[in-house]
JSON list of C-alpha atoms in Angstrom, two decimals:
[
{"chain": "C", "resi": 170, "resn": "UNK", "atom": "CA", "xyz": [-9.66, 27.82, -12.41]},
{"chain": "C", "resi": 171, "resn": "UNK", "atom": "CA", "xyz": [-7.51, 29.18, -9.66]},
{"chain": "C", "resi": 172, "resn": "UNK", "atom": "CA", "xyz": [-4.22, 30.36, -8.40]},
{"chain": "C", "resi": 173, "resn": "UNK", "atom": "CA", "xyz": [-2.78, 28.67, -5.20]},
{"chain": "C", "resi": 174, "resn": "UNK", "atom": "CA", "xyz": [0.12, 30.39, -3.23]},
{"chain": "C", "resi": 175, "resn": "UNK", "atom": "CA", "xyz": [1.18, 28.09, -0.52]},
{"chain": "C", "resi": 176, "resn": "UNK", "atom": "CA", "xyz": [3.87, 28.89, 2.22]},
{"chain": "C", "resi": 177, "resn": "UNK", "atom": "CA", "xyz": [5.86, 31.30, -0.13]},
{"chain": "C", "resi": 178, "resn": "UNK", "atom": "CA", "xyz": [8.98, 32.77, 1.34]},
{"chain": "C", "resi": 179, "resn": "UNK", "atom": "CA", "xyz": [11.35, 35.03, -0.44]},
{"chain": "C", "resi": 180, "resn": "UNK", "atom": "CA", "xyz": [14.82, 36.00, 0.72]},
{"chain": "C", "resi": 181, "resn": "UNK", "atom": "CA", "xyz": [17.82, 37.93, -0.81]},
{"chain": "C", "resi": 182, "resn": "UNK", "atom": "CA", "xyz": [21.33, 37.91, 0.36]},
{"chain": "C", "resi": 183, "resn": "UNK", "atom": "CA", "xyz": [22.53, 41.15, 1.61]},
{"chain": "C", "resi": 184, "resn": "UNK", "atom": "CA", "xyz": [25.94, 42.25, 3.21]},
{"chain": "C", "resi": 185, "resn": "UNK", "atom": "CA", "xyz": [24.44, 41.45, 6.62]},
{"chain": "C", "resi": 186, "resn": "UNK", "atom": "CA", "xyz": [23.22, 38.09, 5.52]},
{"chain": "C", "resi": 187, "resn": "UNK", "atom": "CA", "xyz": [19.98, 36.90, 4.19]},
{"chain": "C", "resi": 188, "resn": "UNK", "atom": "CA", "xyz": [17.04, 39.45, 4.25]},
{"chain": "C", "resi": 189, "resn": "UNK", "atom": "CA", "xyz": [13.56, 37.94, 4.35]},
{"chain": "C", "resi": 190, "resn": "UNK", "atom": "CA", "xyz": [11.04, 40.09, 2.12]},
{"chain": "C", "resi": 191, "resn": "UNK", "atom": "CA", "xyz": [8.18, 37.59, 2.30]},
{"chain": "C", "resi": 192, "resn": "UNK", "atom": "CA", "xyz": [7.43, 34.94, 4.90]},
{"chain": "C", "resi": 193, "resn": "UNK", "atom": "CA", "xyz": [4.91, 31.95, 4.57]},
{"chain": "C", "resi": 194, "resn": "UNK", "atom": "CA", "xyz": [2.49, 33.74, 2.30]},
{"chain": "C", "resi": 195, "resn": "UNK", "atom": "CA", "xyz": [-0.71, 31.92, 1.66]},
{"chain": "C", "resi": 196, "resn": "UNK", "atom": "CA", "xyz": [-3.81, 32.50, -0.36]},
{"chain": "C", "resi": 197, "resn": "UNK", "atom": "CA", "xyz": [-6.00, 31.08, -2.99]},
{"chain": "C", "resi": 198, "resn": "UNK", "atom": "CA", "xyz": [-7.52, 33.13, -5.96]},
{"chain": "C", "resi": 199, "resn": "UNK", "atom": "CA", "xyz": [-10.54, 31.80, -7.67]},
{"chain": "C", "resi": 200, "resn": "UNK", "atom": "CA", "xyz": [-12.14, 32.81, -10.99]},
{"chain": "C", "resi": 201, "resn": "UNK", "atom": "CA", "xyz": [-13.72, 36.36, -10.65]},
{"chain": "C", "resi": 202, "resn": "UNK", "atom": "CA", "xyz": [-11.76, 37.14, -7.26]},
{"chain": "C", "resi": 203, "resn": "UNK", "atom": "CA", "xyz": [-10.38, 40.49, -7.17]},
{"chain": "C", "resi": 204, "resn": "UNK", "atom": "CA", "xyz": [-7.70, 40.47, -4.35]},
{"chain": "C", "resi": 205, "resn": "UNK", "atom": "CA", "xyz": [-6.54, 43.80, -2.86]},
{"chain": "C", "resi": 206, "resn": "UNK", "atom": "CA", "xyz": [-3.30, 43.56, -0.83]},
{"chain": "C", "resi": 207, "resn": "UNK", "atom": "CA", "xyz": [-2.62, 46.72, 1.20]},
{"chain": "C", "resi": 208, "resn": "UNK", "atom": "CA", "xyz": [1.00, 47.60, 2.33]},
{"chain": "C", "resi": 209, "resn": "UNK", "atom": "CA", "xyz": [3.37, 50.45, 2.88]},
{"chain": "C", "resi": 210, "resn": "UNK", "atom": "CA", "xyz": [6.43, 50.93, 0.55]},
{"chain": "C", "resi": 211, "resn": "UNK", "atom": "CA", "xyz": [8.86, 48.24, 1.58]},
{"chain": "C", "resi": 212, "resn": "UNK", "atom": "CA", "xyz": [6.23, 45.80, 2.79]},
{"chain": "C", "resi": 213, "resn": "UNK", "atom": "CA", "xyz": [7.00, 43.29, 0.14]},
{"chain": "C", "resi": 214, "resn": "UNK", "atom": "CA", "xyz": [4.08, 44.09, -2.32]},
{"chain": "C", "resi": 215, "resn": "UNK", "atom": "CA", "xyz": [6.29, 44.46, -5.45]},
{"chain": "C", "resi": 216, "resn": "UNK", "atom": "CA", "xyz": [8.19, 41.49, -4.81]},
{"chain": "C", "resi": 217, "resn": "UNK", "atom": "CA", "xyz": [4.88, 39.36, -4.37]},
{"chain": "C", "resi": 218, "resn": "UNK", "atom": "CA", "xyz": [3.66, 40.56, -7.65]},
{"chain": "C", "resi": 219, "resn": "UNK", "atom": "CA", "xyz": [6.95, 39.69, -9.41]},
{"chain": "C", "resi": 220, "resn": "UNK", "atom": "CA", "xyz": [6.76, 36.13, -7.92]},
{"chain": "C", "resi": 221, "resn": "UNK", "atom": "CA", "xyz": [3.05, 35.78, -9.14]},
{"chain": "C", "resi": 222, "resn": "UNK", "atom": "CA", "xyz": [4.24, 36.93, -12.65]},
{"chain": "C", "resi": 223, "resn": "UNK", "atom": "CA", "xyz": [6.94, 34.65, -12.74]},
{"chain": "C", "resi": 224, "resn": "UNK", "atom": "CA", "xyz": [9.49, 37.50, -12.91]},
{"chain": "C", "resi": 225, "resn": "UNK", "atom": "CA", "xyz": [11.23, 35.86, -9.90]},
{"chain": "C", "resi": 226, "resn": "UNK", "atom": "CA", "xyz": [11.13, 32.56, -8.11]},
{"chain": "C", "resi": 227, "resn": "UNK", "atom": "CA", "xyz": [10.27, 31.77, -4.30]},
{"chain": "C", "resi": 228, "resn": "UNK", "atom": "CA", "xyz": [13.03, 30.79, -2.13]},
{"chain": "C", "resi": 229, "resn": "UNK", "atom": "CA", "xyz": [10.65, 28.33, -0.58]},
{"chain": "C", "resi": 230, "resn": "UNK", "atom": "CA", "xyz": [6.97, 27.36, -0.96]},
{"chain": "C", "resi": 231, "resn": "UNK", "atom": "CA", "xyz": [5.26, 27.43, -4.40]},
{"chain": "C", "resi": 232, "resn": "UNK", "atom": "CA", "xyz": [2.76, 29.08, -6.69]},
{"chain": "C", "resi": 233, "resn": "UNK", "atom": "CA", "xyz": [0.54, 27.16, -8.71]},
{"chain": "C", "resi": 234, "resn": "UNK", "atom": "CA", "xyz": [-1.98, 28.22, -11.39]},
{"chain": "C", "resi": 235, "resn": "UNK", "atom": "CA", "xyz": [-4.38, 26.02, -13.23]},
{"chain": "C", "resi": 236, "resn": "UNK", "atom": "CA", "xyz": [-3.58, 25.55, -16.79]},
{"chain": "C", "resi": 237, "resn": "UNK", "atom": "CA", "xyz": [-6.66, 27.55, -17.87]},
{"chain": "C", "resi": 238, "resn": "UNK", "atom": "CA", "xyz": [-5.71, 30.42, -15.64]},
{"chain": "C", "resi": 239, "resn": "UNK", "atom": "CA", "xyz": [-3.72, 32.74, -17.93]},
{"chain": "C", "resi": 240, "resn": "UNK", "atom": "CA", "xyz": [-1.84, 35.34, -15.75]},
{"chain": "C", "resi": 241, "resn": "UNK", "atom": "CA", "xyz": [-0.63, 38.59, -16.94]},
{"chain": "C", "resi": 242, "resn": "UNK", "atom": "CA", "xyz": [2.85, 39.91, -16.30]},
{"chain": "C", "resi": 243, "resn": "UNK", "atom": "CA", "xyz": [2.69, 42.94, -13.81]},
{"chain": "C", "resi": 244, "resn": "UNK", "atom": "CA", "xyz": [0.81, 45.64, -15.53]},
{"chain": "C", "resi": 245, "resn": "UNK", "atom": "CA", "xyz": [3.12, 48.62, -16.36]},
{"chain": "C", "resi": 246, "resn": "UNK", "atom": "CA", "xyz": [6.16, 46.41, -15.80]},
{"chain": "C", "resi": 247, "resn": "UNK", "atom": "CA", "xyz": [8.34, 46.99, -18.96]},
{"chain": "C", "resi": 248, "resn": "UNK", "atom": "CA", "xyz": [11.33, 45.06, -17.82]},
{"chain": "C", "resi": 249, "resn": "UNK", "atom": "CA", "xyz": [10.70, 42.11, -19.92]},
{"chain": "C", "resi": 250, "resn": "UNK", "atom": "CA", "xyz": [10.97, 43.85, -23.27]},
{"chain": "C", "resi": 251, "resn": "UNK", "atom": "CA", "xyz": [13.87, 43.38, -25.79]},
{"chain": "C", "resi": 252, "resn": "UNK", "atom": "CA", "xyz": [15.61, 46.76, -25.74]},
{"chain": "C", "resi": 253, "resn": "UNK", "atom": "CA", "xyz": [17.00, 46.39, -29.30]},
{"chain": "C", "resi": 254, "resn": "UNK", "atom": "CA", "xyz": [13.61, 45.57, -30.81]},
{"chain": "C", "resi": 255, "resn": "UNK", "atom": "CA", "xyz": [10.81, 48.08, -31.66]},
{"chain": "C", "resi": 256, "resn": "UNK", "atom": "CA", "xyz": [7.74, 48.51, -29.67]},
{"chain": "C", "resi": 257, "resn": "UNK", "atom": "CA", "xyz": [5.87, 46.73, -32.59]},
{"chain": "C", "resi": 258, "resn": "UNK", "atom": "CA", "xyz": [8.41, 43.93, -32.86]},
{"chain": "C", "resi": 259, "resn": "UNK", "atom": "CA", "xyz": [8.06, 43.29, -29.08]},
{"chain": "C", "resi": 260, "resn": "UNK", "atom": "CA", "xyz": [4.19, 43.22, -29.62]},
{"chain": "C", "resi": 261, "resn": "UNK", "atom": "CA", "xyz": [4.85, 40.52, -32.31]},
{"chain": "C", "resi": 262, "resn": "UNK", "atom": "CA", "xyz": [7.17, 38.60, -30.17]},
{"chain": "C", "resi": 263, "resn": "UNK", "atom": "CA", "xyz": [4.75, 38.51, -27.19]},
{"chain": "C", "resi": 264, "resn": "UNK", "atom": "CA", "xyz": [1.81, 37.66, -29.44]},
{"chain": "C", "resi": 265, "resn": "UNK", "atom": "CA", "xyz": [3.63, 34.75, -30.77]},
{"chain": "C", "resi": 266, "resn": "UNK", "atom": "CA", "xyz": [4.21, 33.38, -27.13]},
{"chain": "C", "resi": 267, "resn": "UNK", "atom": "CA", "xyz": [0.80, 33.73, -26.25]},
{"chain": "C", "resi": 268, "resn": "UNK", "atom": "CA", "xyz": [-0.65, 32.34, -29.57]},
{"chain": "C", "resi": 269, "resn": "UNK", "atom": "CA", "xyz": [-2.28, 35.56, -30.70]},
{"chain": "C", "resi": 270, "resn": "UNK", "atom": "CA", "xyz": [-2.35, 37.26, -34.07]},
{"chain": "C", "resi": 271, "resn": "UNK", "atom": "CA", "xyz": [-0.41, 40.58, -33.57]},
{"chain": "C", "resi": 272, "resn": "UNK", "atom": "CA", "xyz": [-2.30, 42.06, -36.50]},
{"chain": "C", "resi": 273, "resn": "UNK", "atom": "CA", "xyz": [-5.52, 41.96, -34.61]},
{"chain": "C", "resi": 274, "resn": "UNK", "atom": "CA", "xyz": [-3.87, 43.38, -31.44]},
{"chain": "C", "resi": 275, "resn": "UNK", "atom": "CA", "xyz": [-1.82, 46.18, -33.17]},
{"chain": "C", "resi": 276, "resn": "UNK", "atom": "CA", "xyz": [-4.41, 48.70, -33.63]},
{"chain": "C", "resi": 277, "resn": "UNK", "atom": "CA", "xyz": [-5.45, 48.46, -29.99]},
{"chain": "C", "resi": 278, "resn": "UNK", "atom": "CA", "xyz": [-2.01, 48.71, -28.60]},
{"chain": "C", "resi": 279, "resn": "UNK", "atom": "CA", "xyz": [-0.82, 51.48, -30.91]},
{"chain": "C", "resi": 280, "resn": "UNK", "atom": "CA", "xyz": [-3.77, 53.60, -29.85]},
{"chain": "C", "resi": 281, "resn": "UNK", "atom": "CA", "xyz": [-3.92, 52.80, -26.06]},
{"chain": "C", "resi": 282, "resn": "UNK", "atom": "CA", "xyz": [0.07, 53.24, -25.64]},
{"chain": "C", "resi": 283, "resn": "UNK", "atom": "CA", "xyz": [-0.01, 56.59, -27.39]},
{"chain": "C", "resi": 284, "resn": "UNK", "atom": "CA", "xyz": [3.55, 56.31, -28.41]},
{"chain": "C", "resi": 285, "resn": "UNK", "atom": "CA", "xyz": [3.24, 57.75, -31.99]},
{"chain": "C", "resi": 286, "resn": "UNK", "atom": "CA", "xyz": [6.25, 57.12, -34.08]},
{"chain": "C", "resi": 287, "resn": "UNK", "atom": "CA", "xyz": [8.17, 55.75, -31.21]},
{"chain": "C", "resi": 288, "resn": "UNK", "atom": "CA", "xyz": [6.10, 52.52, -31.71]},
{"chain": "C", "resi": 289, "resn": "UNK", "atom": "CA", "xyz": [8.62, 51.74, -34.55]},
{"chain": "C", "resi": 290, "resn": "UNK", "atom": "CA", "xyz": [11.68, 52.72, -32.67]},
{"chain": "C", "resi": 291, "resn": "UNK", "atom": "CA", "xyz": [13.70, 50.58, -30.47]},
{"chain": "C", "resi": 292, "resn": "UNK", "atom": "CA", "xyz": [12.45, 50.13, -26.75]},
{"chain": "C", "resi": 293, "resn": "UNK", "atom": "CA", "xyz": [15.70, 50.99, -25.41]},
{"chain": "C", "resi": 294, "resn": "UNK", "atom": "CA", "xyz": [15.10, 54.65, -26.62]},
{"chain": "C", "resi": 295, "resn": "UNK", "atom": "CA", "xyz": [11.71, 54.82, -24.54]},
{"chain": "C", "resi": 296, "resn": "UNK", "atom": "CA", "xyz": [11.39, 56.51, -21.26]},
{"chain": "C", "resi": 297, "resn": "UNK", "atom": "CA", "xyz": [10.16, 54.34, -18.22]},
{"chain": "C", "resi": 298, "resn": "UNK", "atom": "CA", "xyz": [6.77, 55.98, -18.72]},
{"chain": "C", "resi": 299, "resn": "UNK", "atom": "CA", "xyz": [6.67, 55.02, -22.39]},
{"chain": "C", "resi": 300, "resn": "UNK", "atom": "CA", "xyz": [7.95, 51.37, -21.58]},
{"chain": "C", "resi": 301, "resn": "UNK", "atom": "CA", "xyz": [5.17, 50.99, -18.88]},
{"chain": "C", "resi": 302, "resn": "UNK", "atom": "CA", "xyz": [2.41, 52.49, -21.30]},
{"chain": "C", "resi": 303, "resn": "UNK", "atom": "CA", "xyz": [3.40, 49.97, -23.94]},
{"chain": "C", "resi": 304, "resn": "UNK", "atom": "CA", "xyz": [3.40, 46.96, -21.42]},
{"chain": "C", "resi": 305, "resn": "UNK", "atom": "CA", "xyz": [-0.11, 48.30, -20.04]},
{"chain": "C", "resi": 306, "resn": "UNK", "atom": "CA", "xyz": [-1.49, 48.37, -23.75]},
{"chain": "C", "resi": 307, "resn": "UNK", "atom": "CA", "xyz": [-0.18, 44.89, -24.60]},
{"chain": "C", "resi": 308, "resn": "UNK", "atom": "CA", "xyz": [-1.40, 43.43, -21.20]},
{"chain": "C", "resi": 309, "resn": "UNK", "atom": "CA", "xyz": [-4.92, 44.92, -22.21]},
{"chain": "C", "resi": 310, "resn": "UNK", "atom": "CA", "xyz": [-4.83, 43.51, -25.62]},
{"chain": "C", "resi": 311, "resn": "UNK", "atom": "CA", "xyz": [-4.10, 40.04, -24.61]},
{"chain": "C", "resi": 312, "resn": "UNK", "atom": "CA", "xyz": [-6.95, 38.12, -22.93]},
{"chain": "C", "resi": 313, "resn": "UNK", "atom": "CA", "xyz": [-5.63, 37.25, -19.60]},
{"chain": "C", "resi": 314, "resn": "UNK", "atom": "CA", "xyz": [-7.60, 35.31, -16.90]},
{"chain": "C", "resi": 315, "resn": "UNK", "atom": "CA", "xyz": [-5.93, 37.21, -14.15]},
{"chain": "C", "resi": 316, "resn": "UNK", "atom": "CA", "xyz": [-4.21, 40.59, -14.08]},
{"chain": "C", "resi": 317, "resn": "UNK", "atom": "CA", "xyz": [-1.59, 41.62, -11.84]},
{"chain": "C", "resi": 318, "resn": "UNK", "atom": "CA", "xyz": [-1.26, 45.16, -10.89]},
{"chain": "C", "resi": 319, "resn": "UNK", "atom": "CA", "xyz": [1.38, 46.98, -8.81]},
{"chain": "C", "resi": 320, "resn": "UNK", "atom": "CA", "xyz": [-0.06, 50.46, -7.73]},
{"chain": "C", "resi": 321, "resn": "UNK", "atom": "CA", "xyz": [-2.67, 50.73, -10.16]},
{"chain": "C", "resi": 322, "resn": "UNK", "atom": "CA", "xyz": [-2.47, 53.51, -12.87]},
{"chain": "C", "resi": 323, "resn": "UNK", "atom": "CA", "xyz": [0.79, 54.91, -11.59]},
{"chain": "C", "resi": 324, "resn": "UNK", "atom": "CA", "xyz": [1.92, 55.92, -15.11]},
{"chain": "C", "resi": 325, "resn": "UNK", "atom": "CA", "xyz": [1.08, 58.65, -17.64]},
{"chain": "C", "resi": 326, "resn": "UNK", "atom": "CA", "xyz": [-1.21, 61.85, -17.11]},
{"chain": "C", "resi": 327, "resn": "UNK", "atom": "CA", "xyz": [-4.64, 61.84, -15.99]},
{"chain": "C", "resi": 328, "resn": "UNK", "atom": "CA", "xyz": [-6.33, 61.26, -19.17]},
{"chain": "C", "resi": 329, "resn": "UNK", "atom": "CA", "xyz": [-4.31, 58.10, -19.64]},
{"chain": "C", "resi": 330, "resn": "UNK", "atom": "CA", "xyz": [-5.08, 56.92, -16.15]},
{"chain": "C", "resi": 331, "resn": "UNK", "atom": "CA", "xyz": [-8.67, 57.46, -16.91]},
{"chain": "C", "resi": 332, "resn": "UNK", "atom": "CA", "xyz": [-8.31, 55.01, -19.87]},
{"chain": "C", "resi": 333, "resn": "UNK", "atom": "CA", "xyz": [-6.57, 52.50, -17.89]},
{"chain": "C", "resi": 334, "resn": "UNK", "atom": "CA", "xyz": [-9.23, 52.61, -15.11]},
{"chain": "C", "resi": 335, "resn": "UNK", "atom": "CA", "xyz": [-12.17, 52.24, -17.77]},
{"chain": "C", "resi": 336, "resn": "UNK", "atom": "CA", "xyz": [-10.45, 49.34, -19.30]},
{"chain": "C", "resi": 337, "resn": "UNK", "atom": "CA", "xyz": [-10.01, 47.44, -15.99]},
{"chain": "C", "resi": 338, "resn": "UNK", "atom": "CA", "xyz": [-13.40, 48.28, -14.67]},
{"chain": "C", "resi": 339, "resn": "UNK", "atom": "CA", "xyz": [-15.42, 47.89, -17.67]},
{"chain": "C", "resi": 340, "resn": "UNK", "atom": "CA", "xyz": [-14.01, 45.77, -20.24]},
{"chain": "C", "resi": 341, "resn": "UNK", "atom": "CA", "xyz": [-12.15, 43.39, -17.69]},
{"chain": "C", "resi": 342, "resn": "UNK", "atom": "CA", "xyz": [-14.90, 43.31, -15.06]},
{"chain": "C", "resi": 343, "resn": "UNK", "atom": "CA", "xyz": [-15.26, 39.65, -15.21]},
{"chain": "C", "resi": 344, "resn": "UNK", "atom": "CA", "xyz": [-11.63, 38.80, -14.88]},
{"chain": "C", "resi": 345, "resn": "UNK", "atom": "CA", "xyz": [-9.62, 38.02, -11.79]},
{"chain": "C", "resi": 346, "resn": "UNK", "atom": "CA", "xyz": [-7.18, 40.55, -10.47]},
{"chain": "C", "resi": 347, "resn": "UNK", "atom": "CA", "xyz": [-4.54, 40.79, -7.83]},
{"chain": "C", "resi": 348, "resn": "UNK", "atom": "CA", "xyz": [-3.87, 44.57, -6.86]},
{"chain": "C", "resi": 349, "resn": "UNK", "atom": "CA", "xyz": [-1.09, 45.70, -4.53]},
{"chain": "C", "resi": 350, "resn": "UNK", "atom": "CA", "xyz": [-1.26, 49.24, -3.26]},
{"chain": "C", "resi": 351, "resn": "UNK", "atom": "CA", "xyz": [-0.90, 51.54, -0.40]},
{"chain": "C", "resi": 352, "resn": "UNK", "atom": "CA", "xyz": [-4.16, 53.29, -1.48]},
{"chain": "C", "resi": 353, "resn": "UNK", "atom": "CA", "xyz": [-7.39, 52.54, 0.25]},
{"chain": "C", "resi": 354, "resn": "UNK", "atom": "CA", "xyz": [-9.35, 54.11, -2.43]},
{"chain": "C", "resi": 355, "resn": "UNK", "atom": "CA", "xyz": [-7.83, 51.88, -5.37]},
{"chain": "C", "resi": 356, "resn": "UNK", "atom": "CA", "xyz": [-8.65, 48.83, -3.34]},
{"chain": "C", "resi": 357, "resn": "UNK", "atom": "CA", "xyz": [-12.26, 49.96, -2.58]},
{"chain": "C", "resi": 358, "resn": "UNK", "atom": "CA", "xyz": [-12.74, 50.66, -6.31]},
{"chain": "C", "resi": 359, "resn": "UNK", "atom": "CA", "xyz": [-11.24, 47.39, -7.83]},
{"chain": "C", "resi": 360, "resn": "UNK", "atom": "CA", "xyz": [-11.22, 44.69, -5.23]},
{"chain": "C", "resi": 361, "resn": "UNK", "atom": "CA", "xyz": [-13.61, 42.21, -3.62]},
{"chain": "C", "resi": 362, "resn": "UNK", "atom": "CA", "xyz": [-11.17, 40.44, -1.14]},
{"chain": "C", "resi": 363, "resn": "UNK", "atom": "CA", "xyz": [-8.82, 42.17, 1.12]},
{"chain": "C", "resi": 364, "resn": "UNK", "atom": "CA", "xyz": [-5.40, 41.49, 2.70]},
{"chain": "C", "resi": 365, "resn": "UNK", "atom": "CA", "xyz": [-2.65, 43.48, 4.56]},
{"chain": "C", "resi": 366, "resn": "UNK", "atom": "CA", "xyz": [1.11, 42.78, 3.94]},
{"chain": "C", "resi": 367, "resn": "UNK", "atom": "CA", "xyz": [3.20, 43.87, 6.93]},
{"chain": "C", "resi": 368, "resn": "UNK", "atom": "CA", "xyz": [6.92, 43.14, 7.18]},
{"chain": "C", "resi": 369, "resn": "UNK", "atom": "CA", "xyz": [6.41, 40.42, 4.61]},
{"chain": "C", "resi": 370, "resn": "UNK", "atom": "CA", "xyz": [3.61, 38.52, 6.34]},
{"chain": "C", "resi": 371, "resn": "UNK", "atom": "CA", "xyz": [0.07, 38.46, 4.84]},
{"chain": "C", "resi": 372, "resn": "UNK", "atom": "CA", "xyz": [-3.00, 38.80, 7.00]},
{"chain": "C", "resi": 373, "resn": "UNK", "atom": "CA", "xyz": [-6.44, 38.22, 5.62]},
{"chain": "C", "resi": 374, "resn": "UNK", "atom": "CA", "xyz": [-9.62, 40.20, 6.44]},
{"chain": "C", "resi": 375, "resn": "UNK", "atom": "CA", "xyz": [-13.46, 40.02, 5.83]},
{"chain": "C", "resi": 376, "resn": "UNK", "atom": "CA", "xyz": [-13.89, 43.62, 4.87]},
{"chain": "C", "resi": 377, "resn": "UNK", "atom": "CA", "xyz": [-11.56, 46.69, 3.70]},
{"chain": "C", "resi": 378, "resn": "UNK", "atom": "CA", "xyz": [-12.59, 48.49, 6.89]},
{"chain": "C", "resi": 379, "resn": "UNK", "atom": "CA", "xyz": [-11.02, 45.80, 9.10]},
{"chain": "C", "resi": 380, "resn": "UNK", "atom": "CA", "xyz": [-7.81, 45.76, 6.73]},
{"chain": "C", "resi": 381, "resn": "UNK", "atom": "CA", "xyz": [-7.60, 49.58, 6.93]},
{"chain": "C", "resi": 382, "resn": "UNK", "atom": "CA", "xyz": [-7.81, 49.47, 10.67]},
{"chain": "C", "resi": 383, "resn": "UNK", "atom": "CA", "xyz": [-5.11, 46.91, 10.99]},
{"chain": "C", "resi": 384, "resn": "UNK", "atom": "CA", "xyz": [-3.01, 48.62, 8.47]},
{"chain": "C", "resi": 385, "resn": "UNK", "atom": "CA", "xyz": [-3.25, 52.08, 10.40]},
{"chain": "C", "resi": 386, "resn": "UNK", "atom": "CA", "xyz": [-2.66, 50.53, 13.68]},
{"chain": "C", "resi": 387, "resn": "UNK", "atom": "CA", "xyz": [0.49, 48.90, 12.26]},
{"chain": "C", "resi": 388, "resn": "UNK", "atom": "CA", "xyz": [1.66, 52.28, 10.97]},
{"chain": "C", "resi": 389, "resn": "UNK", "atom": "CA", "xyz": [1.03, 53.82, 14.20]},
{"chain": "C", "resi": 390, "resn": "UNK", "atom": "CA", "xyz": [3.21, 51.32, 16.27]},
{"chain": "C", "resi": 391, "resn": "UNK", "atom": "CA", "xyz": [6.12, 51.79, 13.88]},
{"chain": "C", "resi": 392, "resn": "UNK", "atom": "CA", "xyz": [5.94, 55.53, 14.68]},
{"chain": "C", "resi": 393, "resn": "UNK", "atom": "CA", "xyz": [6.10, 54.98, 18.55]}
]
């Protein structure tokens, strides 16, 4: 099972014309690969994750996943919830889409998301952090083959972040993962392959040290 990203370009129409966020991005992710993509804010990391999760479509190029490679939505992304439905009803709906029994997933999600009575309240009443915790909990409850993470563990207090970390490192250690981040420490902890995204272009490296040197050199050039 694999994911193939081929010549993916993403552009948006701005007042000044077309703005290119990603340019000819290529990579293949095999089963068990944990790809870390290093980049500064504004480098196109979040856009790439949204494309991989099917939230947006490429302007050109293609993203193909084998039928037996089930990809998560971006972890912590709560934008796909139906606001008028409760957290529980959103769980039911998502489980129906993925062919899962929500009754088996509910105890885990309810405990993991730590929403209390708000689990039975409309999602539109949630804070952004509550929506993110619900999204993370549901993502962890469903057995995906590849997890998409935008800036790992960016929500919640330290205790919640530790729970997320334990879930990803221990219970999901045999799963594929794509993590985009500006944190060297996060990539070192979670990943076994490394790339750097600079100005929308993806560069591959054999080690995290090489990726870090390239990344820091790019930052220095921008300061000069």
